[in-house]
Short mmCIF file of C-alpha atoms and ligand atoms in Angstrom, two decimals:
data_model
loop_
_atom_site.label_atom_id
_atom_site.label_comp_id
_atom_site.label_asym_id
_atom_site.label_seq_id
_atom_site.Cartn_x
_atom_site.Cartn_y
_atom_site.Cartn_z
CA UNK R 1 215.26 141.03 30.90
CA UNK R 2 213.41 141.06 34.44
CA UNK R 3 210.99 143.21 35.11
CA UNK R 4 212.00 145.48 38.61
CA UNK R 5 208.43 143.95 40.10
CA UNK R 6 210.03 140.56 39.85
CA UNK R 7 212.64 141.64 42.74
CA UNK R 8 211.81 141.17 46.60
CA UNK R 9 212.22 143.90 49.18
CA UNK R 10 214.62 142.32 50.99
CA UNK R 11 217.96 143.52 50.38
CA UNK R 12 217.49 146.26 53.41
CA UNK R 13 216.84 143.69 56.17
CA UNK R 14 219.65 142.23 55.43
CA UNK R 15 221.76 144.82 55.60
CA UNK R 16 220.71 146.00 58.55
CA UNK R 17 221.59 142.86 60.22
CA UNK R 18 225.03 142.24 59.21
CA UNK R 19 226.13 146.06 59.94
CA UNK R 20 224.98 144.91 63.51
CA UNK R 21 228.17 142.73 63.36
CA UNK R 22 231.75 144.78 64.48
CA UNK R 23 233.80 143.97 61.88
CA UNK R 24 236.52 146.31 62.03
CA UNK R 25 239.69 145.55 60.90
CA UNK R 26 243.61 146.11 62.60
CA UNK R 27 246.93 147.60 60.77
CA UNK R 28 248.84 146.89 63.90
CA UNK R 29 247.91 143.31 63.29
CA UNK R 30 250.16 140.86 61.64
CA UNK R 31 247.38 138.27 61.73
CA UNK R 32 245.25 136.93 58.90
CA UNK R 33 242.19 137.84 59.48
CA UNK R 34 243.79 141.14 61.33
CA UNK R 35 240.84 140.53 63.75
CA UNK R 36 238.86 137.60 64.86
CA UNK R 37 235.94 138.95 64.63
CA UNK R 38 235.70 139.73 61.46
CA UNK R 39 235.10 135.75 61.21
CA UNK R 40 231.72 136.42 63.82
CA UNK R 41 230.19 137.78 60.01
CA UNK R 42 232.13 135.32 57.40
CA UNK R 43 230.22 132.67 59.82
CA UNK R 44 226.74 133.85 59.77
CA UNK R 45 226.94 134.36 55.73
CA UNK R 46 228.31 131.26 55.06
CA UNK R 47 225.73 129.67 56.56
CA UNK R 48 223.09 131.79 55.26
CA UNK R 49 224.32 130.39 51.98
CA UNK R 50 224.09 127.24 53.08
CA UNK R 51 220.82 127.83 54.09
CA UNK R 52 220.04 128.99 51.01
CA UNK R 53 220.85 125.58 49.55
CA UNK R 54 224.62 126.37 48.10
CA UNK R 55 226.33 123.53 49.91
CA UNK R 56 230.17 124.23 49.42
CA UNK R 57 229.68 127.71 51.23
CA UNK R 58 232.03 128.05 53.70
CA UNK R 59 234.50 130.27 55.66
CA UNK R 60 238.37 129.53 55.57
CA UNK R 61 241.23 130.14 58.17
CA UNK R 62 241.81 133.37 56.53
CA UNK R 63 238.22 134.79 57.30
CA UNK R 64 237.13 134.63 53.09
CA UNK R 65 233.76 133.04 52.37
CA UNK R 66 233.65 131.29 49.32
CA UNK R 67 230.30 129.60 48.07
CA UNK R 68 229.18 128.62 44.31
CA UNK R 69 225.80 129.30 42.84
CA UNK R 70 225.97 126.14 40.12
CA UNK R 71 224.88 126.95 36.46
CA UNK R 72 221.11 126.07 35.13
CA UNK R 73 221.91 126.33 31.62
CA UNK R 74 223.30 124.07 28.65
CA UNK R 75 225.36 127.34 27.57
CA UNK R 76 229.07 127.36 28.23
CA UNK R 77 229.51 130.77 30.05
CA UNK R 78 232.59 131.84 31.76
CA UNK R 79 232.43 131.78 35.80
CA UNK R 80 232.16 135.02 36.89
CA UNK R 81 232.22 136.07 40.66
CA UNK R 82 230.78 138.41 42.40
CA UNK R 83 233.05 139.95 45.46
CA UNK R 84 232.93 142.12 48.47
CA UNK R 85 234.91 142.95 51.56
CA UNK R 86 233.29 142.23 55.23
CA UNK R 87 235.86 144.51 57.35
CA UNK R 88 235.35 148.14 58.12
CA UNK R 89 237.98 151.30 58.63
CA UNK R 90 239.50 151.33 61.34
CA UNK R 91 239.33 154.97 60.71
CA UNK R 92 235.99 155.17 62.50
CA UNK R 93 234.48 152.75 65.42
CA UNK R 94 231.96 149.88 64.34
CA UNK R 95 231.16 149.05 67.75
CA UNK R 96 227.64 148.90 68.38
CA UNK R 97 226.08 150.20 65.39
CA UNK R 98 222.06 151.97 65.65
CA UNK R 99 221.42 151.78 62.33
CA UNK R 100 218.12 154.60 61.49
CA UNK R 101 216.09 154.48 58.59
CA UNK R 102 214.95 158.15 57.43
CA UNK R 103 212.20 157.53 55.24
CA UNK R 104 210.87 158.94 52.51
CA UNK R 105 213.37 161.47 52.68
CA UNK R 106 212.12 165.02 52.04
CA UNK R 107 215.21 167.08 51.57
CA UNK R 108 217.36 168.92 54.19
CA UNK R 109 219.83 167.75 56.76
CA UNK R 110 219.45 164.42 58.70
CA UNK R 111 220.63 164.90 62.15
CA UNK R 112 221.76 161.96 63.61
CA UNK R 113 220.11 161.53 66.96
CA UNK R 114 222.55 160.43 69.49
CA UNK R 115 224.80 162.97 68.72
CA UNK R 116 223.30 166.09 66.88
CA UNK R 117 226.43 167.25 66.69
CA UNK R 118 226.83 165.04 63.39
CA UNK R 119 224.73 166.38 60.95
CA UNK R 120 224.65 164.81 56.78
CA UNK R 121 223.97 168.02 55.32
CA UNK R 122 222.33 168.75 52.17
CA UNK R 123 225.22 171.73 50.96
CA UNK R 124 228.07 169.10 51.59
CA UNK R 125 226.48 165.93 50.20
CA UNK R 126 225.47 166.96 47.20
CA UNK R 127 224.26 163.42 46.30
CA UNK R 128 221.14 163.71 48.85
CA UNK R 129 219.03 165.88 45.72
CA UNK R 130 218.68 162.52 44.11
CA UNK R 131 217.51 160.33 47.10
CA UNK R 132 214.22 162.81 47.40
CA UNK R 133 211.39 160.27 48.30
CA UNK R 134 214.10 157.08 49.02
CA UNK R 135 214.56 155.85 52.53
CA UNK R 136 218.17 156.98 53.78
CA UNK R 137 219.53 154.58 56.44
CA UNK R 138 222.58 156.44 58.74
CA UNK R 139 224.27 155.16 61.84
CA UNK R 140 222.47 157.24 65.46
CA UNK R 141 225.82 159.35 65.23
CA UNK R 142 228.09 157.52 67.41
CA UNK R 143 229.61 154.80 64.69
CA UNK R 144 230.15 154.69 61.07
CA UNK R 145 227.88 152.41 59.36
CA UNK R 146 229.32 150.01 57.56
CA UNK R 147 227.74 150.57 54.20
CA UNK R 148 231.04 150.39 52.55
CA UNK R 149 230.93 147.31 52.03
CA UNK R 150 228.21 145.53 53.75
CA UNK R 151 225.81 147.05 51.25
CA UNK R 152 227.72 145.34 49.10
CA UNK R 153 227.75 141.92 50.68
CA UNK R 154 223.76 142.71 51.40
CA UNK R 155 223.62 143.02 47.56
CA UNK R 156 225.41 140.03 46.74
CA UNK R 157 223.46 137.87 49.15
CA UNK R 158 220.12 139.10 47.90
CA UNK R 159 220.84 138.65 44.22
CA UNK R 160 222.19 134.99 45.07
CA UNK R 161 218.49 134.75 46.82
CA UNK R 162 217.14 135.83 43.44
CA UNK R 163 218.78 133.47 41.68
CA UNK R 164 218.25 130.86 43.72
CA UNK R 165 214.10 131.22 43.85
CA UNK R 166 213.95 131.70 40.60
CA UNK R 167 215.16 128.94 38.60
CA UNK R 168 214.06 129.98 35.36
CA UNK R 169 216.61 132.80 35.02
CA UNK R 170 219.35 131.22 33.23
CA UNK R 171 222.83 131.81 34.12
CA UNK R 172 226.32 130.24 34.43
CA UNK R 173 228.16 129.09 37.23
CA UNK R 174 228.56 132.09 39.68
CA UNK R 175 231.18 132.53 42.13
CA UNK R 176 230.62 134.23 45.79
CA UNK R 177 233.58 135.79 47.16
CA UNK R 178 233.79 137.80 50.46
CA UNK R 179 237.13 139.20 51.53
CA UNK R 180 238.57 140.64 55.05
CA UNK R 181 241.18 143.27 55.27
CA UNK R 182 240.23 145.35 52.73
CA UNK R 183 240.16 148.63 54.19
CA UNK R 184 244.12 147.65 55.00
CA UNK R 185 245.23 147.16 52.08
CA UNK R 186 245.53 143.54 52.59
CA UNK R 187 241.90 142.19 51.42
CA UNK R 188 243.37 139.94 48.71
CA UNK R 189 246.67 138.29 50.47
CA UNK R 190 245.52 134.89 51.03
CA UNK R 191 242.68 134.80 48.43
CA UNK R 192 242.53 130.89 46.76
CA UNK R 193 242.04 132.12 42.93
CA UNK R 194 242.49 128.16 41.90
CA UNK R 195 239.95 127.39 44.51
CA UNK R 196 237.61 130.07 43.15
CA UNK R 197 237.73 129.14 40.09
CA UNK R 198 236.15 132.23 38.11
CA UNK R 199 237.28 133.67 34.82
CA UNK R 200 236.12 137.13 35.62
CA UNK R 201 235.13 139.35 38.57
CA UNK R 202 233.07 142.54 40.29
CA UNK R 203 233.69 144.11 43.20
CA UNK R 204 230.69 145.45 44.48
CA UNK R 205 232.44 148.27 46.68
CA UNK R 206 231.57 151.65 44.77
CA UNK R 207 229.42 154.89 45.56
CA UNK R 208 226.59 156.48 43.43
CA UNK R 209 224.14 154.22 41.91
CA UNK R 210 224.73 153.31 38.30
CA UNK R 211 228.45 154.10 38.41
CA UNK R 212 231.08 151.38 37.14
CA UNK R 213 234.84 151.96 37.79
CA UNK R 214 237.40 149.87 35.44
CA UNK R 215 239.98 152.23 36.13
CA UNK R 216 242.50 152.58 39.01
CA UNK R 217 245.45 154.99 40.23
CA UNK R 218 248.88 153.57 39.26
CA UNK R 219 251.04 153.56 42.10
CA UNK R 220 254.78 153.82 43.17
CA UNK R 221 256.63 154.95 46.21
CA UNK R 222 259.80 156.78 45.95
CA UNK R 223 262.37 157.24 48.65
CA UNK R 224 264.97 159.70 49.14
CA UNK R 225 267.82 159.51 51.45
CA UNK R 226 269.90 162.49 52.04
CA UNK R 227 273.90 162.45 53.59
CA UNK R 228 274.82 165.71 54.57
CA UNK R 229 278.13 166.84 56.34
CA UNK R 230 278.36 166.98 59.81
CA UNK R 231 280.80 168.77 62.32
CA UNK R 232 280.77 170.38 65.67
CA UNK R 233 278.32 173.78 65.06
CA UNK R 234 280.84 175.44 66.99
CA UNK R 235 283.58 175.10 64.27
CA UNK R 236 280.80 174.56 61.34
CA UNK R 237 281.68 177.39 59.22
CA UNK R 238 281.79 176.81 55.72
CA UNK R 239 281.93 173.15 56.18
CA UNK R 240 278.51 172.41 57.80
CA UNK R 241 276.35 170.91 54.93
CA UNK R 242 272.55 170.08 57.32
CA UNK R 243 270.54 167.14 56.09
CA UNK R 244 267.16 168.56 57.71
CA UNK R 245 267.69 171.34 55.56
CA UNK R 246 268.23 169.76 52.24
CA UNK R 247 265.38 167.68 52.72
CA UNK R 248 263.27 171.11 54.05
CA UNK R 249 265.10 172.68 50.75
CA UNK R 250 263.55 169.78 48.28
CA UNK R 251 260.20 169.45 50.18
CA UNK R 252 259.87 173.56 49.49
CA UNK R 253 260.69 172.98 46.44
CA UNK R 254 257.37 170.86 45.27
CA UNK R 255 255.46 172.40 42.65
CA UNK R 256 252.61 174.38 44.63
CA UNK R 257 249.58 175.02 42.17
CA UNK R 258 249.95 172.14 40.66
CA UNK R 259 250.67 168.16 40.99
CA UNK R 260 249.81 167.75 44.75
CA UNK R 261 246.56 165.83 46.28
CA UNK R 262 244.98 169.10 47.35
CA UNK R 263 245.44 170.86 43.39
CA UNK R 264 244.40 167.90 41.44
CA UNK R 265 241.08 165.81 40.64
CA UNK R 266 240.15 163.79 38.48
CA UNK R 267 242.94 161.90 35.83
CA UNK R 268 245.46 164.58 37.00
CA UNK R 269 248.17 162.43 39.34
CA UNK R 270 250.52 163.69 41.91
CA UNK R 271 253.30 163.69 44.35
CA UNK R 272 252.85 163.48 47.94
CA UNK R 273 255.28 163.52 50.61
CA UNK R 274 254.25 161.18 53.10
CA UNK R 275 257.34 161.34 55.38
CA UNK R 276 259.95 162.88 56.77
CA UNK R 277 262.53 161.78 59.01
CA UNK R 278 266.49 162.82 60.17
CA UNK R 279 269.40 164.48 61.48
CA UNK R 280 272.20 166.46 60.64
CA UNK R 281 273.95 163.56 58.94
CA UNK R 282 271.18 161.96 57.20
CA UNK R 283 267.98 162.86 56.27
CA UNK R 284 265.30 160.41 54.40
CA UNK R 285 261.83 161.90 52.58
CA UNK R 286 259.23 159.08 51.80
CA UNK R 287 256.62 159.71 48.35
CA UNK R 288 254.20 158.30 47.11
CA UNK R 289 253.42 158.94 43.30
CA UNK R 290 250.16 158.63 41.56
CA UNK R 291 249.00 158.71 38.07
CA UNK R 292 246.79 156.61 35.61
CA UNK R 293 249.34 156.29 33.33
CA UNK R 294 252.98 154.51 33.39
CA UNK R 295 253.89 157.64 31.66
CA UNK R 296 252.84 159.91 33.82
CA UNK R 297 254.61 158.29 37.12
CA UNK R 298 257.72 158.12 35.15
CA UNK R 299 257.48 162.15 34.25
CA UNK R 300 256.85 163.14 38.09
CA UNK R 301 259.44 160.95 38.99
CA UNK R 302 261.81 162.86 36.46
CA UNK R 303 260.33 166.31 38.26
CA UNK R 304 261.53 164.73 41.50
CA UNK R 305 264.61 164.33 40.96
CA UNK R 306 265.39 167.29 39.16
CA UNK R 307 264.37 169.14 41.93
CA UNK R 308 266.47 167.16 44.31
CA UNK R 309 269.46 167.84 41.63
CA UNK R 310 268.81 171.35 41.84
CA UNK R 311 268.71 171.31 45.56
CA UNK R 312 271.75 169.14 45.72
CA UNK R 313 273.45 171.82 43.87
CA UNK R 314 274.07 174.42 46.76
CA UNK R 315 275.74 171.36 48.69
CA UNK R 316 278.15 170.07 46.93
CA UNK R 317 279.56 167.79 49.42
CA UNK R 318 276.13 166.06 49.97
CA UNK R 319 275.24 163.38 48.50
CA UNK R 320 271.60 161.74 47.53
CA UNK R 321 270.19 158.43 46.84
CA UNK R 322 266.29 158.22 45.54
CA UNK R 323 264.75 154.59 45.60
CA UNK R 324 261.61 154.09 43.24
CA UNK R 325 259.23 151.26 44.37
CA UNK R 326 256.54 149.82 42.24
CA UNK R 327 253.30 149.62 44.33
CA UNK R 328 250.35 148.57 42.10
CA UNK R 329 249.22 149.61 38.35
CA UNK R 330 245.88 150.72 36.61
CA UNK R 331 243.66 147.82 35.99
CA UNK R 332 242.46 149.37 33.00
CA UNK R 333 245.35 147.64 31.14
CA UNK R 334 244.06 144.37 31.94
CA UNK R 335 240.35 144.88 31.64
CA UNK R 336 240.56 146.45 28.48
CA UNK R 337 241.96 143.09 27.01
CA UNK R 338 238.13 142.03 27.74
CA UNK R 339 236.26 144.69 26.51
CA UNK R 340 232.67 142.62 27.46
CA UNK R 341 233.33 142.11 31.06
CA UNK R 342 232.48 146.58 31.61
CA UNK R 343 230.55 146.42 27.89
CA UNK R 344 227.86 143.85 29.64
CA UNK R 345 227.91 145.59 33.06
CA UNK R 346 226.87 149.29 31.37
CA UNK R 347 223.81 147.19 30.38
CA UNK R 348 222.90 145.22 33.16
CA UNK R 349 223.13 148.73 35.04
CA UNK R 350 220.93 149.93 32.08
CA UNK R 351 218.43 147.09 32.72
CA UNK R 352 218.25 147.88 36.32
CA UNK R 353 216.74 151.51 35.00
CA UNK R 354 219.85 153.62 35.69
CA UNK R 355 221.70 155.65 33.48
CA UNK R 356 225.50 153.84 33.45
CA UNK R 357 228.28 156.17 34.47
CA UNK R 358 231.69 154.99 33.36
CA UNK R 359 234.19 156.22 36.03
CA UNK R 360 237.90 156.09 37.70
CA UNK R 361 239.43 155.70 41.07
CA UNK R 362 242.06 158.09 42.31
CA UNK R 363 243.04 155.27 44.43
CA UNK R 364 243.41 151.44 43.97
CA UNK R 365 241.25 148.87 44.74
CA UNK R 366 240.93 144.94 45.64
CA UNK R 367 240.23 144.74 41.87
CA UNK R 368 243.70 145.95 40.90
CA UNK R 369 245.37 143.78 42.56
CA UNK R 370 243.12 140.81 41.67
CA UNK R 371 243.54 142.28 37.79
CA UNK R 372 246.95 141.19 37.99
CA UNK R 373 246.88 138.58 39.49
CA UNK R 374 245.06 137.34 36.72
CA UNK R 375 240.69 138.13 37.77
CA UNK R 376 240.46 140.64 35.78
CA UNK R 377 237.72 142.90 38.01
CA UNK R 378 236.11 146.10 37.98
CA UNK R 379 234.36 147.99 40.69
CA UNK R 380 230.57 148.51 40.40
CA UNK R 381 228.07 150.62 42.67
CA UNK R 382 226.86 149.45 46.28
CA UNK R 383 225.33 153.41 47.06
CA UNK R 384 227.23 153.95 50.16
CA UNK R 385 228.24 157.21 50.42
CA UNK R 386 230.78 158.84 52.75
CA UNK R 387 231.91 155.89 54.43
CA UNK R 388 234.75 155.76 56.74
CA UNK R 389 233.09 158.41 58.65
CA UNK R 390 229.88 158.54 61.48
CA UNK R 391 227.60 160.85 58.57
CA UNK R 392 227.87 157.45 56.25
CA UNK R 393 224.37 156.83 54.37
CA UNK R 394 222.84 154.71 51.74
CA UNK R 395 219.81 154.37 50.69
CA UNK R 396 216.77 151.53 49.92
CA UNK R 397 215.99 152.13 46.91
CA UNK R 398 219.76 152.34 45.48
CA UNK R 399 220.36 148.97 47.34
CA UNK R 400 217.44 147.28 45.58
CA UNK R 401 218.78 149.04 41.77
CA UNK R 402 222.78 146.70 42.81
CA UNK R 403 220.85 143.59 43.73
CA UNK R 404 219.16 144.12 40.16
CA UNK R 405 222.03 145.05 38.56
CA UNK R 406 223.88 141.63 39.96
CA UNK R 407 221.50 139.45 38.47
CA UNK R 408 220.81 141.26 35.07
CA UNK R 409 224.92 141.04 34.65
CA UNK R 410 224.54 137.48 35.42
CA UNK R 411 221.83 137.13 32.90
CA UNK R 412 223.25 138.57 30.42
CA UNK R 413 226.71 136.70 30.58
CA UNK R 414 224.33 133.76 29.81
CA UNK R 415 222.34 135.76 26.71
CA UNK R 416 225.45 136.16 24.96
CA UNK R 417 227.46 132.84 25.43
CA UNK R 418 227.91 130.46 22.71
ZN1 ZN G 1 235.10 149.49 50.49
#
């Protein structure tokens, strides 16, 4: 175990230089990266690496950064890799980012200064009562931040620092992986998991310090296309059967206390219409259905369509169609087949000096996807905090505790191989 007085300061200067760096990435663009300049950071970290002495680092076509920290022990331990995503929302502008470091925070709201109309208050950010005496860095009020996920890649490159000064921590070979595209949904399309190489992985990509995540939404979509019966409305009586309706009919129809985004937290799933689109002839609703469990998605789908059968009823010339399309599963199912890779983390995030908070995503996550494609990869903490939006924070302090974290986990991945 390393003592917290064995870690450098550094992690913050970092950070505050690559959030400097727009890195915003583009739905409307087919491209890979989706913009160009998300390359401007993959660049300057690959050759920080480099610099650092880890002489395969580089950035591909694609905008990923790969780079290898080799192993210093006799031990055969698996190849784990440590991963983050450069891009940021395109919800929010990353254009010229001011980052401010409040420090030694006191309590209260932080105004930001270029605009006090943005204000991180205390009542709606309830994790600001445990950052009393930290230094909070925010944006000046005009940009998001970038925290999510360039604390993250700060974190990453720090521990690899670490590791790299100080020889006589033992680990095994450790992979670096930074991804673009995240934030659409397309962060792990042209990721080289040959090239790569590693057995197991971590995003570094989640919120409050000493949280780990091996648990993910399920995901399908489900489609329903309605046919109605059309005629002239003059002459429409008693034969007029109106698609918009139906679908208005089903969409009325939803459960309302229960079973939707805005009634449900934590392992409760839902179903959410996310589109709606026709005529009198044919109407088509778009879902999306969420749950942690296979189970679960199957039973709201079964709710669905009863309730389109029972809207279907008072039209019985109508006819319906309802598509179901598999999006992405829980990574739970594969992680749990290695019970060590979240067992070891809880303890490295012990070692740091945090309490370890086992958690789930009501969403899905790079890791998911890389689950099944065969890395298994759970989510740890990076501290940012309400990212994709201008009041995003995170703080020293909770930086420094990830970078610790990192190389603790890659410690003890060494401790207990054969
Ligand atoms: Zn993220």
């Amino acid at each position: 175990m390393i003592p917290a007085s064995a870690f450098k300061h550094t992690v913050t200067e970092r950070f505050l230089r690559y959030v400097t760096i727009d890195t915003q990435s583009d739905p409307c663009s087919p491209t890979s990266p989706s913009s160009e300049k998300q390359k401007d950071l993959g660049r300057l970290l690959a050759a920080e690496l480099r610099e650092m002495g880890l002489t395969d680092a580089h950035l591909d076509q694609h905008g990923y950064v790969y780079a290898t920290i080799p192993a210093n022990t006799e031990r055969k331990v698996p190849v784990i890799c440590f991963c983050s995503h450069m891009d940021t929302s395109p919800d929010c502008t990353g254009r010229n980012v001011k980052p401010q470091i409040v420090r030694n925070y006191r309590g209260g709201d932080i105004v930001l200064p270029a605009d006090p109309s943005q204000v991180i208050r205390a009542a709606e950010h309830p994790a600001l009562s445990s950052q009393i005496g930290n230094d909070i860095i925010t944006t000046d009020g005009t940009t998001l931040l970038g925290a999510d996920n360039k604390a993250g890649v700060a974190e990453i490159m720090d521990a690899a620092q670490f590791l790299i000064d100080n020889p006589d921590v033992k680990h095994g070979t450790i992979k670096i992986l930074f991804t673009p595209d995240e934030e659409i949904g397309r962060g792990v399309d042209n990721v080289d998991l040959k090239k790569l190489g590693a057995n197991f992985a971590y995003t570094i990509d989640g919120e409050t310090a000493g949280h780990i995540e091996d648990e993910t939404f399920s995901a399908d979509g489900a489609t329903i296309t309605i046919e109605g019966v059309s005629t002239h409305p003059g002459f429409a009586k008693g034969k007029m059967e109106h698609a918009i309706k139906i679908a208005s009919a089903i969409v009325d129809r939803l459960p309302k206390d229960t079973c939707s985004p805005e009634t449900t937290e934590g392992k409760q799933g839902f179903l959410h219409p996310i589109a709606i689109s026709g005529a009198l002839e044919q109407a088509t609703l778009g879902f999306i259905v969420r749950d942690f469990t296979e189970n679960g998605l199957k039973e709201k789908e079964a709710l669905l369509e009863r309730i389109v059968n029972d809207v279907m009823k008072d039209y019985p010339r109508s006819t319906y169609r309802m598509e179901i399309q598999e999006q992405y599963r829980n990574m739970k199912e594969v992680i749990d087949r290695h019970p060590q890779i979240v067992e070891y983390a809880v303890e490295a995030i012990r070692r740091a000096g945090l309490r370890p908070v086992r958690g789930s995503i009501r969403g899905g996550t790079d890791g998911s996807r890389l689950s099944f494609m065969g890395l298994p990869c759970p989510n740890i903490f990076a501290g940012e905090h309400a990212f994709h939006s201008r009041l995003e924070w995170v703080s020293r302090q909770d930086m420094e505790k990830a970078v610790q974290t990192i190389v603790q986990l890659a410690m003890i991945w060494e401790e207990r191989a054969a």
